[in-house]
Amino acid sequence: MLPERDELSARIERHLDRVAARHPEHALLLRSYVRWSLLPRARRHEQLRGGGFLGRVRGAYPRIDRAAEFLTAMAEQGRLLREVTQHDVDAWLAINPGTRFTVRDFIVWATRRSHARTLDVAHWPKKDPVSLDEDSHWELLHQCLTDTDLPLDVRGAGAILLLFGQHLTRIAALTTHAVTTLGENTFLTLDLTPIPLPGSLAGLLTDLTDMPPPTNWAANSSQEWLFPGNRPGQHLSATVLGRRLAAHHIPNRPARATALVAFAQDLPPAVLGPVLGLHPVTAAHWRRRASTDWTTYLEAHLATPPP
C-alpha cells in the first residue's frame, strides 16, 4: 500500500539533516557533498554489487561527521575552505589520525570541485590480511563439502567463501538464479562469468536452491534468495551469516584472503575481476599480494639447508 522508499538515501539524508542542524553554517556545502558525491556512489555500489546495505549507511555517517568536524575546526582558526593549506590539513589529521582520515573523501571532492586548493590526504594504510595455512584451508573446505552434520546454509556459504573468496555481503545477496544447470554441468555466476562447479559443490548448491521456502511471514516475498532472511523481501544479513560461520569455526577474513591469493596465483587481474566480481584495482592488488607470498615462499625454501 505504501510507495516504495529508497531506504539507503532516506537514512543518509536523515543523518545529514541532523548534522546540518548542528552546523548550519556549513549546511550548504555538506548537502552539496552528499548530494553530488556520497549518495550517487552509494547507490551505484548498491546496484552493481548488491548487499551490504547497512555497511554503506554506516560508511556514509562518519564521512559526513568528519567533513563537518573539519570545516568547524578550520572556521575556528578563521579559515574558509578555499583558504585551507596542506599544513592545516596535516596538522588536523595528526591529532587523531585513526578516525580523522575518513575526511579524505570530502577533501578529494572539494578539491575536484574547486571548493578548495589542491589538498592531499593519503590513504590510510591497511594491514595485510591474515591468511589460513593451506592444510587448514582445505580441511575446512572439505568439511563444508562433505559434513552433513553442518547446516546446509553454513556449508554452502562456507564453500563459496573458502573457494571463491567472496565478501559475505555478496554471498548473502546471491539469488537462486546465480546457480544454473546446462546439460550435466552446473555453474555459479558471481559477476559476469559463469563458473563451472565441481560435482561436490554443484550438488551442495543445487540442494540449497531446492530448499523449501520459509514458512513464516518472510515467505511473503517474490525474491528467490539463496540465503533468505527472516523479513519479507530481504536476504540473510552478512552479520548473521558471519556469526553462523564463526559458530562452526569458519573464519571470514582469513578464509577470504587465502582463497583470493590462491586464485590470483593462477589468473591475471583481467580475468580475475570478471570471474569473481573484483574491481580492476582490487584484482591487481591481490595479484601483487600473491606474487609476494609466492616469492617469499621460494626464498624460504631455497634458504632451507638440505637434510
mmCIF file of C-alpha atoms in Angstrom:
data_model
loop_
_atom_site.group_PDB
_atom_site.id
_atom_site.type_symbol
_atom_site.label_atom_id
_atom_site.label_comp_id
_atom_site.label_asym_id
_atom_site.label_seq_id
_atom_site.Cartn_x
_atom_site.Cartn_y
_atom_site.Cartn_z
ATOM 1 C CA MET A 1 0.000 0.000 0.000
ATOM 2 C CA LEU A 2 2.866 2.395 0.743
ATOM 3 C CA PRO A 3 5.022 3.790 -2.069
ATOM 4 C CA GLU A 4 8.450 2.233 -2.375
ATOM 5 C CA ARG A 5 11.110 4.170 -0.468
ATOM 6 C CA ASP A 6 14.831 4.371 -1.176
ATOM 7 C CA GLU A 7 15.924 3.305 2.292
ATOM 8 C CA LEU A 8 19.613 3.951 1.599
ATOM 9 C CA SER A 9 19.006 7.587 0.608
ATOM 10 C CA ALA A 10 16.474 8.108 3.387
ATOM 11 C CA ARG A 11 18.868 7.061 6.143
ATOM 12 C CA ILE A 12 21.827 9.027 4.800
ATOM 13 C CA GLU A 13 19.749 12.168 4.269
ATOM 14 C CA ARG A 14 18.240 11.854 7.745
ATOM 15 C CA HIS A 15 21.722 11.769 9.262
ATOM 16 C CA LEU A 16 22.731 14.714 7.068
ATOM 17 C CA ASP A 17 19.776 16.703 8.423
ATOM 18 C CA ARG A 18 20.935 16.049 11.991
ATOM 19 C CA VAL A 19 24.494 17.141 11.237
ATOM 20 C CA ALA A 20 23.354 20.196 9.271
ATOM 21 C CA ALA A 21 21.145 21.261 12.182
ATOM 22 C CA ARG A 22 24.205 21.230 14.470
ATOM 23 C CA HIS A 23 26.373 23.061 11.919
ATOM 24 C CA PRO A 24 24.023 25.365 9.956
ATOM 25 C CA GLU A 25 26.944 27.496 8.731
ATOM 26 C CA HIS A 26 28.259 24.503 6.774
ATOM 27 C CA ALA A 27 24.906 23.013 5.745
ATOM 28 C CA LEU A 28 25.030 24.159 2.105
ATOM 29 C CA LEU A 29 28.468 22.677 1.464
ATOM 30 C CA LEU A 30 27.661 19.442 3.298
ATOM 31 C CA ARG A 31 24.435 18.987 1.349
ATOM 32 C CA SER A 32 26.276 19.523 -1.942
ATOM 33 C CA TYR A 33 28.877 16.943 -0.946
ATOM 34 C CA VAL A 34 26.267 14.349 -0.018
ATOM 35 C CA ARG A 35 24.006 15.048 -2.990
ATOM 36 C CA TRP A 36 26.638 15.065 -5.720
ATOM 37 C CA SER A 37 29.240 12.654 -4.360
ATOM 38 C CA LEU A 38 28.306 10.464 -1.419
ATOM 39 C CA LEU A 39 24.773 9.419 -2.383
ATOM 40 C CA PRO A 40 25.396 8.698 -6.099
ATOM 41 C CA ARG A 41 28.354 6.447 -5.259
ATOM 42 C CA ALA A 42 26.418 4.625 -2.545
ATOM 43 C CA ARG A 43 23.529 3.971 -4.955
ATOM 44 C CA ARG A 44 25.873 2.873 -7.724
ATOM 45 C CA HIS A 45 27.696 0.423 -5.465
ATOM 46 C CA GLU A 46 24.398 -0.990 -4.266
ATOM 47 C CA GLN A 47 23.197 -1.558 -7.845
ATOM 48 C CA LEU A 48 26.459 -3.078 -9.062
ATOM 49 C CA ARG A 49 27.409 -5.180 -6.071
ATOM 50 C CA GLY A 50 24.192 -5.696 -4.162
ATOM 51 C CA GLY A 51 24.023 -6.418 -0.459
ATOM 52 C CA GLY A 52 25.945 -4.535 2.184
ATOM 53 C CA PHE A 53 23.119 -2.031 2.794
ATOM 54 C CA LEU A 54 23.936 -1.369 6.435
ATOM 55 C CA GLY A 55 27.647 -1.211 5.645
ATOM 56 C CA ARG A 56 27.084 1.567 3.098
ATOM 57 C CA VAL A 57 24.910 3.502 5.529
ATOM 58 C CA ARG A 58 27.418 3.157 8.356
ATOM 59 C CA GLY A 59 30.226 4.084 5.981
ATOM 60 C CA ALA A 60 28.457 7.313 4.969
ATOM 61 C CA TYR A 61 27.806 8.540 8.514
ATOM 62 C CA PRO A 62 31.449 9.069 9.576
ATOM 63 C CA ARG A 63 32.266 10.754 6.257
ATOM 64 C CA ILE A 64 29.578 13.348 6.892
ATOM 65 C CA ASP A 65 30.616 13.734 10.527
ATOM 66 C CA ARG A 66 34.319 14.188 9.715
ATOM 67 C CA ALA A 67 33.538 16.720 6.980
ATOM 68 C CA ALA A 68 31.516 18.819 9.435
ATOM 69 C CA GLU A 69 34.184 18.429 12.109
ATOM 70 C CA PHE A 70 36.931 19.514 9.695
ATOM 71 C CA LEU A 71 35.014 22.561 8.447
ATOM 72 C CA THR A 72 34.258 23.604 12.030
ATOM 73 C CA ALA A 73 37.899 23.257 13.075
ATOM 74 C CA MET A 74 39.063 25.371 10.132
ATOM 75 C CA ALA A 75 36.408 28.012 10.848
ATOM 76 C CA GLU A 76 37.624 28.251 14.449
ATOM 77 C CA GLN A 77 41.037 29.118 13.027
ATOM 78 C CA GLY A 78 39.463 31.835 10.889
ATOM 79 C CA ARG A 79 39.879 29.952 7.599
ATOM 80 C CA LEU A 80 37.378 29.395 4.838
ATOM 81 C CA LEU A 81 37.642 26.114 2.954
ATOM 82 C CA ARG A 82 39.271 27.763 -0.066
ATOM 83 C CA GLU A 83 41.945 29.226 2.252
ATOM 84 C CA VAL A 84 42.904 25.943 3.912
ATOM 85 C CA THR A 85 46.506 24.878 3.254
ATOM 86 C CA GLN A 86 48.114 21.457 3.186
ATOM 87 C CA HIS A 87 49.781 22.283 6.501
ATOM 88 C CA ASP A 88 46.360 22.910 8.067
ATOM 89 C CA VAL A 89 45.113 19.538 6.830
ATOM 90 C CA ASP A 90 48.204 17.673 8.062
ATOM 91 C CA ALA A 91 48.059 19.354 11.480
ATOM 92 C CA TRP A 92 44.377 18.489 11.905
ATOM 93 C CA LEU A 93 44.929 14.880 10.861
ATOM 94 C CA ALA A 94 47.897 14.455 13.207
ATOM 95 C CA ILE A 95 45.708 14.944 16.291
ATOM 96 C CA ASN A 96 43.754 11.711 15.797
ATOM 97 C CA PRO A 97 44.711 10.023 12.529
ATOM 98 C CA GLY A 98 42.891 6.797 13.346
ATOM 99 C CA THR A 99 39.465 8.357 12.880
ATOM 100 C CA ARG A 100 40.117 11.599 11.006
ATOM 101 C CA PHE A 101 41.472 10.040 7.807
ATOM 102 C CA THR A 102 37.835 9.459 6.840
ATOM 103 C CA VAL A 103 37.779 13.144 5.830
ATOM 104 C CA ARG A 104 39.788 12.185 2.738
ATOM 105 C CA ASP A 105 36.601 11.544 0.770
ATOM 106 C CA PHE A 106 35.290 15.074 1.418
ATOM 107 C CA ILE A 107 38.636 16.767 0.704
ATOM 108 C CA VAL A 108 39.064 14.917 -2.589
ATOM 109 C CA TRP A 109 35.577 16.014 -3.633
ATOM 110 C CA ALA A 110 36.162 19.637 -2.522
ATOM 111 C CA THR A 111 39.453 19.783 -4.446
ATOM 112 C CA ARG A 112 37.950 18.367 -7.639
ATOM 113 C CA ARG A 113 35.022 20.812 -7.461
ATOM 114 C CA SER A 114 37.361 23.792 -6.846
ATOM 115 C CA HIS A 115 35.910 24.468 -3.413
ATOM 116 C CA ALA A 116 39.433 24.124 -2.008
ATOM 117 C CA ARG A 117 43.028 24.355 -3.073
ATOM 118 C CA THR A 118 44.821 21.237 -4.208
ATOM 119 C CA LEU A 119 44.974 19.251 -0.981
ATOM 120 C CA ASP A 120 46.066 15.714 -0.367
ATOM 121 C CA VAL A 121 45.125 13.114 2.229
ATOM 122 C CA ALA A 122 46.912 9.814 1.813
ATOM 123 C CA HIS A 123 45.004 6.552 2.025
ATOM 124 C CA TRP A 124 45.036 5.062 5.500
ATOM 125 C CA PRO A 125 47.474 2.158 5.276
ATOM 126 C CA LYS A 126 45.879 -1.254 5.596
ATOM 127 C CA LYS A 127 47.498 -4.202 7.247
ATOM 128 C CA ASP A 128 47.971 -7.295 5.156
ATOM 129 C CA PRO A 129 45.118 -9.699 5.884
ATOM 130 C CA VAL A 130 45.858 -12.774 7.932
ATOM 131 C CA SER A 131 45.596 -15.981 5.908
ATOM 132 C CA LEU A 132 44.951 -19.586 6.791
ATOM 133 C CA ASP A 133 47.645 -22.158 6.261
ATOM 134 C CA GLU A 134 46.996 -24.382 3.268
ATOM 135 C CA ASP A 135 46.126 -27.507 5.257
ATOM 136 C CA SER A 136 43.577 -25.714 7.448
ATOM 137 C CA HIS A 137 42.018 -24.053 4.425
ATOM 138 C CA TRP A 138 41.443 -27.302 2.544
ATOM 139 C CA GLU A 139 40.280 -29.131 5.663
ATOM 140 C CA LEU A 140 37.564 -26.512 6.196
ATOM 141 C CA LEU A 141 36.541 -26.675 2.531
ATOM 142 C CA HIS A 142 36.388 -30.493 2.685
ATOM 143 C CA GLN A 143 34.234 -30.229 5.808
ATOM 144 C CA CYS A 144 31.794 -27.863 4.083
ATOM 145 C CA LEU A 145 31.511 -30.170 1.084
ATOM 146 C CA THR A 146 31.115 -33.462 2.944
ATOM 147 C CA ASP A 147 29.978 -32.942 6.566
ATOM 148 C CA THR A 148 26.209 -33.443 6.551
ATOM 149 C CA ASP A 149 26.026 -32.596 10.264
ATOM 150 C CA LEU A 150 26.605 -28.922 9.399
ATOM 151 C CA PRO A 151 23.562 -26.810 8.464
ATOM 152 C CA LEU A 152 23.113 -26.671 4.705
ATOM 153 C CA ASP A 153 23.318 -22.867 4.520
ATOM 154 C CA VAL A 154 26.571 -22.880 6.522
ATOM 155 C CA ARG A 155 28.037 -25.490 4.192
ATOM 156 C CA GLY A 156 27.022 -23.550 1.064
ATOM 157 C CA ALA A 157 28.179 -20.137 2.293
ATOM 158 C CA GLY A 158 31.380 -21.602 3.712
ATOM 159 C CA ALA A 159 32.232 -23.371 0.451
ATOM 160 C CA ILE A 160 31.702 -20.188 -1.605
ATOM 161 C CA LEU A 161 33.816 -18.212 0.860
ATOM 162 C CA LEU A 162 36.645 -20.740 1.022
ATOM 163 C CA LEU A 163 36.765 -21.487 -2.694
ATOM 164 C CA PHE A 164 35.975 -18.113 -4.311
ATOM 165 C CA GLY A 165 36.924 -15.589 -1.610
ATOM 166 C CA GLN A 166 33.658 -13.643 -1.799
ATOM 167 C CA HIS A 167 32.607 -10.946 0.667
ATOM 168 C CA LEU A 168 29.857 -12.137 2.976
ATOM 169 C CA THR A 169 27.717 -9.222 1.777
ATOM 170 C CA ARG A 170 27.812 -10.664 -1.740
ATOM 171 C CA ILE A 171 27.321 -14.262 -0.635
ATOM 172 C CA ALA A 172 24.273 -13.310 1.429
ATOM 173 C CA ALA A 173 22.764 -11.422 -1.537
ATOM 174 C CA LEU A 174 23.032 -14.322 -4.021
ATOM 175 C CA THR A 175 19.776 -15.497 -5.566
ATOM 176 C CA THR A 176 18.908 -18.982 -6.697
ATOM 177 C CA HIS A 177 19.306 -17.738 -10.292
ATOM 178 C CA ALA A 178 23.067 -17.493 -9.699
ATOM 179 C CA VAL A 179 23.157 -21.311 -9.770
ATOM 180 C CA THR A 180 22.324 -22.631 -13.248
ATOM 181 C CA THR A 181 22.474 -26.029 -14.903
ATOM 182 C CA LEU A 182 23.292 -26.689 -18.550
ATOM 183 C CA GLY A 183 23.255 -30.334 -19.524
ATOM 184 C CA GLU A 184 25.345 -32.188 -16.961
ATOM 185 C CA ASN A 185 27.230 -29.078 -15.854
ATOM 186 C CA THR A 186 26.322 -26.690 -13.032
ATOM 187 C CA PHE A 187 27.540 -23.093 -12.969
ATOM 188 C CA LEU A 188 27.768 -20.341 -10.348
ATOM 189 C CA THR A 189 27.670 -16.741 -11.586
ATOM 190 C CA LEU A 190 29.287 -14.299 -9.164
ATOM 191 C CA ASP A 191 29.663 -11.372 -11.576
ATOM 192 C CA LEU A 192 29.828 -11.662 -15.372
ATOM 193 C CA THR A 193 31.316 -15.096 -15.963
ATOM 194 C CA PRO A 194 29.537 -18.384 -15.113
ATOM 195 C CA ILE A 195 31.988 -20.589 -13.224
ATOM 196 C CA PRO A 196 31.737 -24.369 -13.769
ATOM 197 C CA LEU A 197 31.477 -26.156 -10.437
ATOM 198 C CA PRO A 198 32.999 -29.457 -9.341
ATOM 199 C CA GLY A 199 30.491 -32.202 -8.679
ATOM 200 C CA SER A 200 30.516 -31.997 -4.879
ATOM 201 C CA LEU A 201 29.959 -28.229 -4.796
ATOM 202 C CA ALA A 202 27.408 -28.417 -7.615
ATOM 203 C CA GLY A 203 25.357 -30.920 -5.627
ATOM 204 C CA LEU A 204 25.622 -28.826 -2.463
ATOM 205 C CA LEU A 205 24.435 -25.592 -4.087
ATOM 206 C CA THR A 206 21.705 -27.427 -6.003
ATOM 207 C CA ASP A 207 20.390 -28.805 -2.708
ATOM 208 C CA LEU A 208 20.496 -25.283 -1.312
ATOM 209 C CA THR A 209 18.430 -23.883 -4.196
ATOM 210 C CA ASP A 210 15.922 -26.718 -3.795
ATOM 211 C CA MET A 211 15.297 -25.991 -0.116
ATOM 212 C CA PRO A 212 11.633 -25.209 0.599
ATOM 213 C CA PRO A 213 10.849 -21.508 1.061
ATOM 214 C CA PRO A 214 10.372 -20.048 4.555
ATOM 215 C CA THR A 215 7.063 -20.867 6.173
ATOM 216 C CA ASN A 216 6.902 -17.755 8.382
ATOM 217 C CA TRP A 217 5.999 -14.238 7.314
ATOM 218 C CA ALA A 218 9.274 -13.986 5.378
ATOM 219 C CA ALA A 219 7.596 -16.192 2.779
ATOM 220 C CA ASN A 220 5.729 -13.081 1.554
ATOM 221 C CA SER A 221 8.431 -12.345 -0.980
ATOM 222 C CA SER A 222 8.869 -12.999 -4.678
ATOM 223 C CA GLN A 223 12.652 -12.739 -4.420
ATOM 224 C CA GLU A 224 14.315 -16.143 -4.528
ATOM 225 C CA TRP A 225 17.271 -15.668 -2.211
ATOM 226 C CA LEU A 226 19.848 -18.412 -1.851
ATOM 227 C CA PHE A 227 20.098 -17.388 1.820
ATOM 228 C CA PRO A 228 16.657 -15.990 2.725
ATOM 229 C CA GLY A 229 16.310 -13.791 5.779
ATOM 230 C CA ASN A 230 13.574 -13.507 8.365
ATOM 231 C CA ARG A 231 11.980 -10.402 6.859
ATOM 232 C CA PRO A 232 9.816 -10.326 3.721
ATOM 233 C CA GLY A 233 11.798 -9.414 0.633
ATOM 234 C CA GLN A 234 15.192 -9.451 2.358
ATOM 235 C CA HIS A 235 18.050 -11.892 2.297
ATOM 236 C CA LEU A 236 20.012 -13.030 5.324
ATOM 237 C CA SER A 237 22.255 -10.253 6.628
ATOM 238 C CA ALA A 238 26.021 -10.612 6.250
ATOM 239 C CA THR A 239 26.399 -10.130 10.011
ATOM 240 C CA VAL A 240 24.149 -13.078 10.835
ATOM 241 C CA LEU A 241 25.809 -15.190 8.143
ATOM 242 C CA GLY A 242 29.233 -14.368 9.584
ATOM 243 C CA ARG A 243 28.080 -15.408 13.046
ATOM 244 C CA ARG A 244 26.795 -18.728 11.732
ATOM 245 C CA LEU A 245 30.101 -19.430 10.016
ATOM 246 C CA ALA A 246 32.097 -18.406 13.088
ATOM 247 C CA ALA A 247 29.984 -20.696 15.260
ATOM 248 C CA HIS A 248 31.286 -23.579 13.143
ATOM 249 C CA HIS A 249 34.888 -22.311 13.237
ATOM 250 C CA ILE A 250 34.989 -20.911 9.691
ATOM 251 C CA PRO A 251 36.833 -17.557 9.921
ATOM 252 C CA ASN A 252 35.636 -14.984 7.413
ATOM 253 C CA ARG A 253 38.623 -12.758 6.597
ATOM 254 C CA PRO A 254 41.427 -15.338 6.760
ATOM 255 C CA ALA A 255 39.392 -17.714 4.585
ATOM 256 C CA ARG A 256 38.711 -14.997 2.011
ATOM 257 C CA ALA A 257 42.344 -13.878 1.902
ATOM 258 C CA THR A 258 43.604 -17.428 1.387
ATOM 259 C CA ALA A 259 41.125 -18.097 -1.421
ATOM 260 C CA LEU A 260 41.931 -14.863 -3.267
ATOM 261 C CA VAL A 261 45.689 -15.422 -3.029
ATOM 262 C CA ALA A 262 45.237 -18.925 -4.455
ATOM 263 C CA PHE A 263 43.115 -17.574 -7.322
ATOM 264 C CA ALA A 264 45.484 -14.675 -8.038
ATOM 265 C CA GLN A 265 48.439 -17.041 -8.383
ATOM 266 C CA ASP A 266 46.784 -18.660 -11.403
ATOM 267 C CA LEU A 267 44.739 -15.864 -13.020
ATOM 268 C CA PRO A 268 45.784 -12.415 -14.293
ATOM 269 C CA PRO A 269 43.802 -9.399 -12.991
ATOM 270 C CA ALA A 270 41.957 -9.020 -16.312
ATOM 271 C CA VAL A 271 40.446 -12.474 -15.800
ATOM 272 C CA LEU A 272 40.217 -12.415 -12.012
ATOM 273 C CA GLY A 273 37.970 -9.338 -11.944
ATOM 274 C CA PRO A 274 35.127 -10.555 -14.222
ATOM 275 C CA VAL A 275 35.182 -14.032 -12.685
ATOM 276 C CA LEU A 276 34.985 -13.001 -9.025
ATOM 277 C CA GLY A 277 33.429 -9.548 -9.389
ATOM 278 C CA LEU A 278 36.508 -7.635 -8.229
ATOM 279 C CA HIS A 279 37.358 -4.062 -9.182
ATOM 280 C CA PRO A 280 40.409 -3.964 -11.512
ATOM 281 C CA VAL A 281 42.461 -2.187 -8.832
ATOM 282 C CA THR A 282 41.478 -4.800 -6.257
ATOM 283 C CA ALA A 283 42.283 -7.637 -8.654
ATOM 284 C CA ALA A 284 45.722 -6.130 -9.334
ATOM 285 C CA HIS A 285 46.319 -5.769 -5.582
ATOM 286 C CA TRP A 286 45.623 -9.460 -4.967
ATOM 287 C CA ARG A 287 47.845 -10.399 -7.894
ATOM 288 C CA ARG A 288 50.716 -8.451 -6.338
ATOM 289 C CA ARG A 289 49.975 -9.988 -2.955
ATOM 290 C CA ALA A 290 50.027 -13.483 -4.429
ATOM 291 C CA SER A 291 53.330 -12.805 -6.204
ATOM 292 C CA THR A 292 54.859 -11.520 -2.967
ATOM 293 C CA ASP A 293 53.687 -14.530 -0.988
ATOM 294 C CA TRP A 294 54.962 -16.971 -3.618
ATOM 295 C CA THR A 295 58.349 -15.217 -3.851
ATOM 296 C CA THR A 296 58.696 -15.285 -0.080
ATOM 297 C CA TYR A 297 57.883 -18.989 -0.047
ATOM 298 C CA LEU A 298 60.510 -19.728 -2.693
ATOM 299 C CA GLU A 299 63.166 -17.701 -0.879
ATOM 300 C CA ALA A 300 62.447 -19.512 2.382
ATOM 301 C CA HIS A 301 62.510 -22.866 0.622
ATOM 302 C CA LEU A 302 65.848 -22.160 -1.075
ATOM 303 C CA ALA A 303 67.355 -20.879 2.155
ATOM 304 C CA THR A 304 66.483 -24.102 3.971
ATOM 305 C CA PRO A 305 69.556 -26.380 4.044
ATOM 306 C CA PRO A 306 69.009 -29.860 2.609
ATOM 307 C CA PRO A 307 68.669 -32.677 5.157
#
